[in-house]
Amino acid sequence: MSLPYAILTALLEKPSSGLELTRRFDRSIGYFWSATHQQIYRELGKLEDAGLIRVLPSPKATRGQRKAYEVLPAGRAELTAWVGKSEDPKPVRSALLLRMRAAAVVGHEGLEAELHRHLALHRAQLSEYEQIETRDFPAERDRTEDRLRHLVLRGGIELETFWISWTTEALETLAAMGAEGAGE
């Protein structure tokens, strides 16, 4: 499971509390590896028990204060080892692709609306990624530590571009099939 490595990465970028991590997942890491608030807190406990992270000392103890975590050398070593590991790509699991396959045998009633919905979702996600790219990776900012982060974002942009193109083609195919059926 990759969640512990996503948390270690986020904490190496910036020591944070569980709530801050949740917010950061919602704004960045969550685009490609999502986790709920509960999953993050559960994993923080496991990472702390394993000696990979620790709670940062607080200048003064106050009740209800958020615990901020940082990565220990063992956690950095674990993350470094994971980065170098080999892992096969996971097969694509898409309910939409399965629906397309099913439509070939049972008909495509209702599929057009779902394709339009997916197209709108992918366009919105692409727009959000492009806004992040404009905001966080302007041409004049080419820091070494940002290059791989930008590459991850570019991967998201390319995936959304693919899905927009594919969904558009699927809608055109359905329209052509409808026109052929009307002419019979």
PDB file of C-alpha atoms in Angstrom:
ATOM      1  CA  MET A   1       0.000   0.000   0.000  1.00  0.00           C
ATOM      2  CA  SER A   2       1.340   3.418  -0.952  1.00  0.00           C
ATOM      3  CA  LEU A   3      -0.387   5.621   1.650  1.00  0.00           C
ATOM      4  CA  PRO A   4       2.463   5.444   4.179  1.00  0.00           C
ATOM      5  CA  TYR A   5       4.877   6.560   1.453  1.00  0.00           C
ATOM      6  CA  ALA A   6       2.586   9.397   0.409  1.00  0.00           C
ATOM      7  CA  ILE A   7       2.527  10.566   4.054  1.00  0.00           C
ATOM      8  CA  LEU A   8       6.298  10.230   4.432  1.00  0.00           C
ATOM      9  CA  THR A   9       6.755  12.260   1.245  1.00  0.00           C
ATOM     10  CA  ALA A  10       4.387  14.980   2.443  1.00  0.00           C
ATOM     11  CA  LEU A  11       6.080  15.144   5.862  1.00  0.00           C
ATOM     12  CA  LEU A  12       9.534  15.375   4.295  1.00  0.00           C
ATOM     13  CA  GLU A  13       8.298  18.266   2.200  1.00  0.00           C
ATOM     14  CA  LYS A  14       6.951  19.955   5.341  1.00  0.00           C
ATOM     15  CA  PRO A  15       6.411  18.667   8.899  1.00  0.00           C
ATOM     16  CA  SER A  16       2.665  18.858   9.504  1.00  0.00           C
ATOM     17  CA  SER A  17      -0.211  17.913  11.750  1.00  0.00           C
ATOM     18  CA  GLY A  18      -2.765  15.325  10.663  1.00  0.00           C
ATOM     19  CA  LEU A  19      -5.231  18.084   9.788  1.00  0.00           C
ATOM     20  CA  GLU A  20      -2.627  19.920   7.713  1.00  0.00           C
ATOM     21  CA  LEU A  21      -1.789  16.659   5.933  1.00  0.00           C
ATOM     22  CA  THR A  22      -5.458  16.109   5.141  1.00  0.00           C
ATOM     23  CA  ARG A  23      -5.683  19.607   3.651  1.00  0.00           C
ATOM     24  CA  ARG A  24      -2.510  19.059   1.635  1.00  0.00           C
ATOM     25  CA  PHE A  25      -3.859  15.743   0.338  1.00  0.00           C
ATOM     26  CA  ASP A  26      -7.006  17.571  -0.775  1.00  0.00           C
ATOM     27  CA  ARG A  27      -4.936  20.178  -2.646  1.00  0.00           C
ATOM     28  CA  SER A  28      -2.149  18.135  -4.201  1.00  0.00           C
ATOM     29  CA  ILE A  29      -1.245  14.547  -3.353  1.00  0.00           C
ATOM     30  CA  GLY A  30      -4.910  13.576  -3.345  1.00  0.00           C
ATOM     31  CA  TYR A  31      -5.138  14.157  -7.087  1.00  0.00           C
ATOM     32  CA  PHE A  32      -3.191  10.946  -7.607  1.00  0.00           C
ATOM     33  CA  TRP A  33      -3.341   9.216  -4.211  1.00  0.00           C
ATOM     34  CA  SER A  34      -6.423   9.990  -2.138  1.00  0.00           C
ATOM     35  CA  ALA A  35      -6.936   9.286   1.541  1.00  0.00           C
ATOM     36  CA  THR A  36      -9.556  10.164   4.106  1.00  0.00           C
ATOM     37  CA  HIS A  37      -8.853  12.048   7.319  1.00  0.00           C
ATOM     38  CA  GLN A  38      -9.293   8.809   9.289  1.00  0.00           C
ATOM     39  CA  GLN A  39      -6.914   6.866   7.022  1.00  0.00           C
ATOM     40  CA  ILE A  40      -4.241   9.539   7.429  1.00  0.00           C
ATOM     41  CA  TYR A  41      -4.534   9.573  11.231  1.00  0.00           C
ATOM     42  CA  ARG A  42      -4.500   5.773  11.399  1.00  0.00           C
ATOM     43  CA  GLU A  43      -1.398   5.665   9.209  1.00  0.00           C
ATOM     44  CA  LEU A  44       0.341   8.384  11.265  1.00  0.00           C
ATOM     45  CA  GLY A  45      -0.075   6.165  14.334  1.00  0.00           C
ATOM     46  CA  LYS A  46       1.386   3.172  12.503  1.00  0.00           C
ATOM     47  CA  LEU A  47       4.322   5.186  11.180  1.00  0.00           C
ATOM     48  CA  GLU A  48       5.010   6.545  14.661  1.00  0.00           C
ATOM     49  CA  ASP A  49       4.800   3.054  16.207  1.00  0.00           C
ATOM     50  CA  ALA A  50       7.233   1.786  13.558  1.00  0.00           C
ATOM     51  CA  GLY A  51       9.743   4.510  14.471  1.00  0.00           C
ATOM     52  CA  LEU A  52       9.548   6.195  11.060  1.00  0.00           C
ATOM     53  CA  ILE A  53       8.091   9.516  12.261  1.00  0.00           C
ATOM     54  CA  ARG A  54       7.820  11.363  15.549  1.00  0.00           C
ATOM     55  CA  VAL A  55       5.696  14.076  17.063  1.00  0.00           C
ATOM     56  CA  LEU A  56       7.571  17.354  17.065  1.00  0.00           C
ATOM     57  CA  PRO A  57       8.216  18.711  20.533  1.00  0.00           C
ATOM     58  CA  SER A  58       5.861  21.552  21.405  1.00  0.00           C
ATOM     59  CA  PRO A  59       7.208  24.748  23.007  1.00  0.00           C
ATOM     60  CA  LYS A  60       4.439  24.551  25.601  1.00  0.00           C
ATOM     61  CA  ALA A  61       1.890  21.861  26.174  1.00  0.00           C
ATOM     62  CA  THR A  62      -1.710  22.909  25.780  1.00  0.00           C
ATOM     63  CA  ARG A  63      -4.750  20.712  25.834  1.00  0.00           C
ATOM     64  CA  GLY A  64      -6.183  19.947  22.398  1.00  0.00           C
ATOM     65  CA  GLN A  65      -3.087  21.188  20.602  1.00  0.00           C
ATOM     66  CA  ARG A  66      -2.444  19.633  17.199  1.00  0.00           C
ATOM     67  CA  LYS A  67       0.477  17.257  17.020  1.00  0.00           C
ATOM     68  CA  ALA A  68       2.899  18.046  14.224  1.00  0.00           C
ATOM     69  CA  TYR A  69       4.942  15.163  12.828  1.00  0.00           C
ATOM     70  CA  GLU A  70       8.350  14.937  11.216  1.00  0.00           C
ATOM     71  CA  VAL A  71      10.133  12.101   9.471  1.00  0.00           C
ATOM     72  CA  LEU A  72      12.949  10.332  11.311  1.00  0.00           C
ATOM     73  CA  PRO A  73      16.071   8.994   9.544  1.00  0.00           C
ATOM     74  CA  ALA A  74      14.510   5.510   9.469  1.00  0.00           C
ATOM     75  CA  GLY A  75      11.455   6.958   7.690  1.00  0.00           C
ATOM     76  CA  ARG A  76      13.639   8.695   5.105  1.00  0.00           C
ATOM     77  CA  ALA A  77      15.522   5.424   4.543  1.00  0.00           C
ATOM     78  CA  GLU A  78      12.230   3.527   4.147  1.00  0.00           C
ATOM     79  CA  LEU A  79      10.953   6.067   1.610  1.00  0.00           C
ATOM     80  CA  THR A  80      14.257   6.043  -0.280  1.00  0.00           C
ATOM     81  CA  ALA A  81      14.148   2.243  -0.513  1.00  0.00           C
ATOM     82  CA  TRP A  82      10.533   2.345  -1.724  1.00  0.00           C
ATOM     83  CA  VAL A  83      11.335   4.891  -4.459  1.00  0.00           C
ATOM     84  CA  GLY A  84      13.880   2.470  -5.916  1.00  0.00           C
ATOM     85  CA  LYS A  85      11.610  -0.591  -5.825  1.00  0.00           C
ATOM     86  CA  SER A  86      10.145  -2.174  -8.907  1.00  0.00           C
ATOM     87  CA  GLU A  87       6.357  -2.317  -9.272  1.00  0.00           C
ATOM     88  CA  ASP A  88       4.278  -3.408 -12.247  1.00  0.00           C
ATOM     89  CA  PRO A  89       1.595  -1.032 -13.542  1.00  0.00           C
ATOM     90  CA  LYS A  90      -1.867  -1.781 -12.242  1.00  0.00           C
ATOM     91  CA  PRO A  91      -4.538  -2.752 -14.790  1.00  0.00           C
ATOM     92  CA  VAL A  92      -7.051  -0.028 -15.565  1.00  0.00           C
ATOM     93  CA  ARG A  93     -10.361  -0.541 -13.792  1.00  0.00           C
ATOM     94  CA  SER A  94     -12.970   1.766 -15.237  1.00  0.00           C
ATOM     95  CA  ALA A  95     -16.704   1.349 -14.859  1.00  0.00           C
ATOM     96  CA  LEU A  96     -17.154   3.611 -17.898  1.00  0.00           C
ATOM     97  CA  LEU A  97     -15.030   1.362 -20.104  1.00  0.00           C
ATOM     98  CA  LEU A  98     -16.962  -1.645 -18.846  1.00  0.00           C
ATOM     99  CA  ARG A  99     -20.257   0.152 -19.620  1.00  0.00           C
ATOM    100  CA  MET A 100     -19.034   0.760 -23.166  1.00  0.00           C
ATOM    101  CA  ARG A 101     -18.275  -2.929 -23.549  1.00  0.00           C
ATOM    102  CA  ALA A 102     -21.685  -3.864 -22.138  1.00  0.00           C
ATOM    103  CA  ALA A 103     -23.395  -1.366 -24.468  1.00  0.00           C
ATOM    104  CA  ALA A 104     -22.008  -3.342 -27.396  1.00  0.00           C
ATOM    105  CA  VAL A 105     -24.233  -6.271 -26.400  1.00  0.00           C
ATOM    106  CA  VAL A 106     -27.262  -4.680 -24.695  1.00  0.00           C
ATOM    107  CA  GLY A 107     -27.531  -1.309 -26.450  1.00  0.00           C
ATOM    108  CA  HIS A 108     -26.342   2.117 -25.485  1.00  0.00           C
ATOM    109  CA  GLU A 109     -29.459   3.750 -24.073  1.00  0.00           C
ATOM    110  CA  GLY A 110     -28.451   6.283 -21.412  1.00  0.00           C
ATOM    111  CA  LEU A 111     -24.760   6.014 -22.231  1.00  0.00           C
ATOM    112  CA  GLU A 112     -24.584   9.339 -24.064  1.00  0.00           C
ATOM    113  CA  ALA A 113     -25.624  11.288 -20.960  1.00  0.00           C
ATOM    114  CA  GLU A 114     -22.993   9.492 -18.878  1.00  0.00           C
ATOM    115  CA  LEU A 115     -20.325  10.253 -21.483  1.00  0.00           C
ATOM    116  CA  HIS A 116     -21.310  13.930 -21.466  1.00  0.00           C
ATOM    117  CA  ARG A 117     -21.088  13.927 -17.663  1.00  0.00           C
ATOM    118  CA  HIS A 118     -17.620  12.351 -17.761  1.00  0.00           C
ATOM    119  CA  LEU A 119     -16.497  14.807 -20.430  1.00  0.00           C
ATOM    120  CA  ALA A 120     -17.546  17.737 -18.233  1.00  0.00           C
ATOM    121  CA  LEU A 121     -15.754  16.230 -15.213  1.00  0.00           C
ATOM    122  CA  HIS A 122     -12.527  15.704 -17.173  1.00  0.00           C
ATOM    123  CA  ARG A 123     -12.678  19.218 -18.607  1.00  0.00           C
ATOM    124  CA  ALA A 124     -13.141  20.656 -15.110  1.00  0.00           C
ATOM    125  CA  GLN A 125     -10.229  18.589 -13.740  1.00  0.00           C
ATOM    126  CA  LEU A 126      -8.003  19.643 -16.641  1.00  0.00           C
ATOM    127  CA  SER A 127      -8.867  23.279 -15.994  1.00  0.00           C
ATOM    128  CA  GLU A 128      -7.979  22.866 -12.318  1.00  0.00           C
ATOM    129  CA  TYR A 129      -4.636  21.227 -13.175  1.00  0.00           C
ATOM    130  CA  GLU A 130      -3.839  23.994 -15.661  1.00  0.00           C
ATOM    131  CA  GLN A 131      -4.605  26.637 -13.018  1.00  0.00           C
ATOM    132  CA  ILE A 132      -2.265  24.854 -10.589  1.00  0.00           C
ATOM    133  CA  GLU A 133       0.422  24.709 -13.278  1.00  0.00           C
ATOM    134  CA  THR A 134       0.093  28.445 -13.999  1.00  0.00           C
ATOM    135  CA  ARG A 135       0.148  29.299 -10.286  1.00  0.00           C
ATOM    136  CA  ASP A 136       2.829  26.893  -9.038  1.00  0.00           C
ATOM    137  CA  PHE A 137       5.107  26.377 -12.037  1.00  0.00           C
ATOM    138  CA  PRO A 138       5.571  29.620 -13.971  1.00  0.00           C
ATOM    139  CA  ALA A 139       8.298  29.547 -16.641  1.00  0.00           C
ATOM    140  CA  GLU A 140      10.619  31.781 -14.612  1.00  0.00           C
ATOM    141  CA  ARG A 141      10.507  29.343 -11.681  1.00  0.00           C
ATOM    142  CA  ASP A 142      12.619  26.331 -12.574  1.00  0.00           C
ATOM    143  CA  ARG A 143      13.924  25.087  -9.270  1.00  0.00           C
ATOM    144  CA  THR A 144      15.447  21.623  -9.215  1.00  0.00           C
ATOM    145  CA  GLU A 145      13.128  20.419  -6.441  1.00  0.00           C
ATOM    146  CA  ASP A 146      10.073  21.473  -8.486  1.00  0.00           C
ATOM    147  CA  ARG A 147      10.913  19.578 -11.677  1.00  0.00           C
ATOM    148  CA  LEU A 148       9.595  16.180 -10.572  1.00  0.00           C
ATOM    149  CA  ARG A 149       6.540  17.738  -8.896  1.00  0.00           C
ATOM    150  CA  HIS A 150       5.769  19.540 -12.138  1.00  0.00           C
ATOM    151  CA  LEU A 151       6.248  16.303 -14.063  1.00  0.00           C
ATOM    152  CA  VAL A 152       3.645  14.602 -11.838  1.00  0.00           C
ATOM    153  CA  LEU A 153       1.222  17.441 -12.570  1.00  0.00           C
ATOM    154  CA  ARG A 154       1.993  17.166 -16.307  1.00  0.00           C
ATOM    155  CA  GLY A 155       1.073  13.475 -16.058  1.00  0.00           C
ATOM    156  CA  GLY A 156      -2.311  14.471 -14.652  1.00  0.00           C
ATOM    157  CA  ILE A 157      -2.776  17.038 -17.417  1.00  0.00           C
ATOM    158  CA  GLU A 158      -1.926  14.451 -20.076  1.00  0.00           C
ATOM    159  CA  LEU A 159      -4.329  11.898 -18.553  1.00  0.00           C
ATOM    160  CA  GLU A 160      -7.185  14.403 -18.520  1.00  0.00           C
ATOM    161  CA  THR A 161      -6.346  15.416 -22.095  1.00  0.00           C
ATOM    162  CA  PHE A 162      -6.489  11.745 -23.098  1.00  0.00           C
ATOM    163  CA  TRP A 163      -9.857  11.196 -21.394  1.00  0.00           C
ATOM    164  CA  ILE A 164     -11.315  14.330 -23.020  1.00  0.00           C
ATOM    165  CA  SER A 165     -10.166  13.131 -26.433  1.00  0.00           C
ATOM    166  CA  TRP A 166     -11.382   9.567 -25.863  1.00  0.00           C
ATOM    167  CA  THR A 167     -14.768  10.639 -24.467  1.00  0.00           C
ATOM    168  CA  THR A 168     -15.256  13.028 -27.395  1.00  0.00           C
ATOM    169  CA  GLU A 169     -14.490  10.173 -29.795  1.00  0.00           C
ATOM    170  CA  ALA A 170     -16.925   7.900 -27.945  1.00  0.00           C
ATOM    171  CA  LEU A 171     -19.680  10.530 -28.246  1.00  0.00           C
ATOM    172  CA  GLU A 172     -18.944  10.955 -31.954  1.00  0.00           C
ATOM    173  CA  THR A 173     -19.094   7.174 -32.408  1.00  0.00           C
ATOM    174  CA  LEU A 174     -22.475   6.998 -30.633  1.00  0.00           C
ATOM    175  CA  ALA A 175     -23.785   9.842 -32.796  1.00  0.00           C
ATOM    176  CA  ALA A 176     -22.605   8.073 -35.961  1.00  0.00           C
ATOM    177  CA  MET A 177     -24.217   4.815 -34.802  1.00  0.00           C
ATOM    178  CA  GLY A 178     -27.479   6.703 -34.180  1.00  0.00           C
ATOM    179  CA  ALA A 179     -27.329   8.260 -37.636  1.00  0.00           C
ATOM    180  CA  GLU A 180     -26.681   4.857 -39.221  1.00  0.00           C
ATOM    181  CA  GLY A 181     -29.568   3.328 -37.270  1.00  0.00           C
ATOM    182  CA  ALA A 182     -31.918   6.138 -38.343  1.00  0.00           C
ATOM    183  CA  GLY A 183     -31.020   5.567 -41.976  1.00  0.00           C
ATOM    184  CA  GLU A 184     -31.845   1.850 -41.931  1.00  0.00           C
TER     185      GLU A 184
END
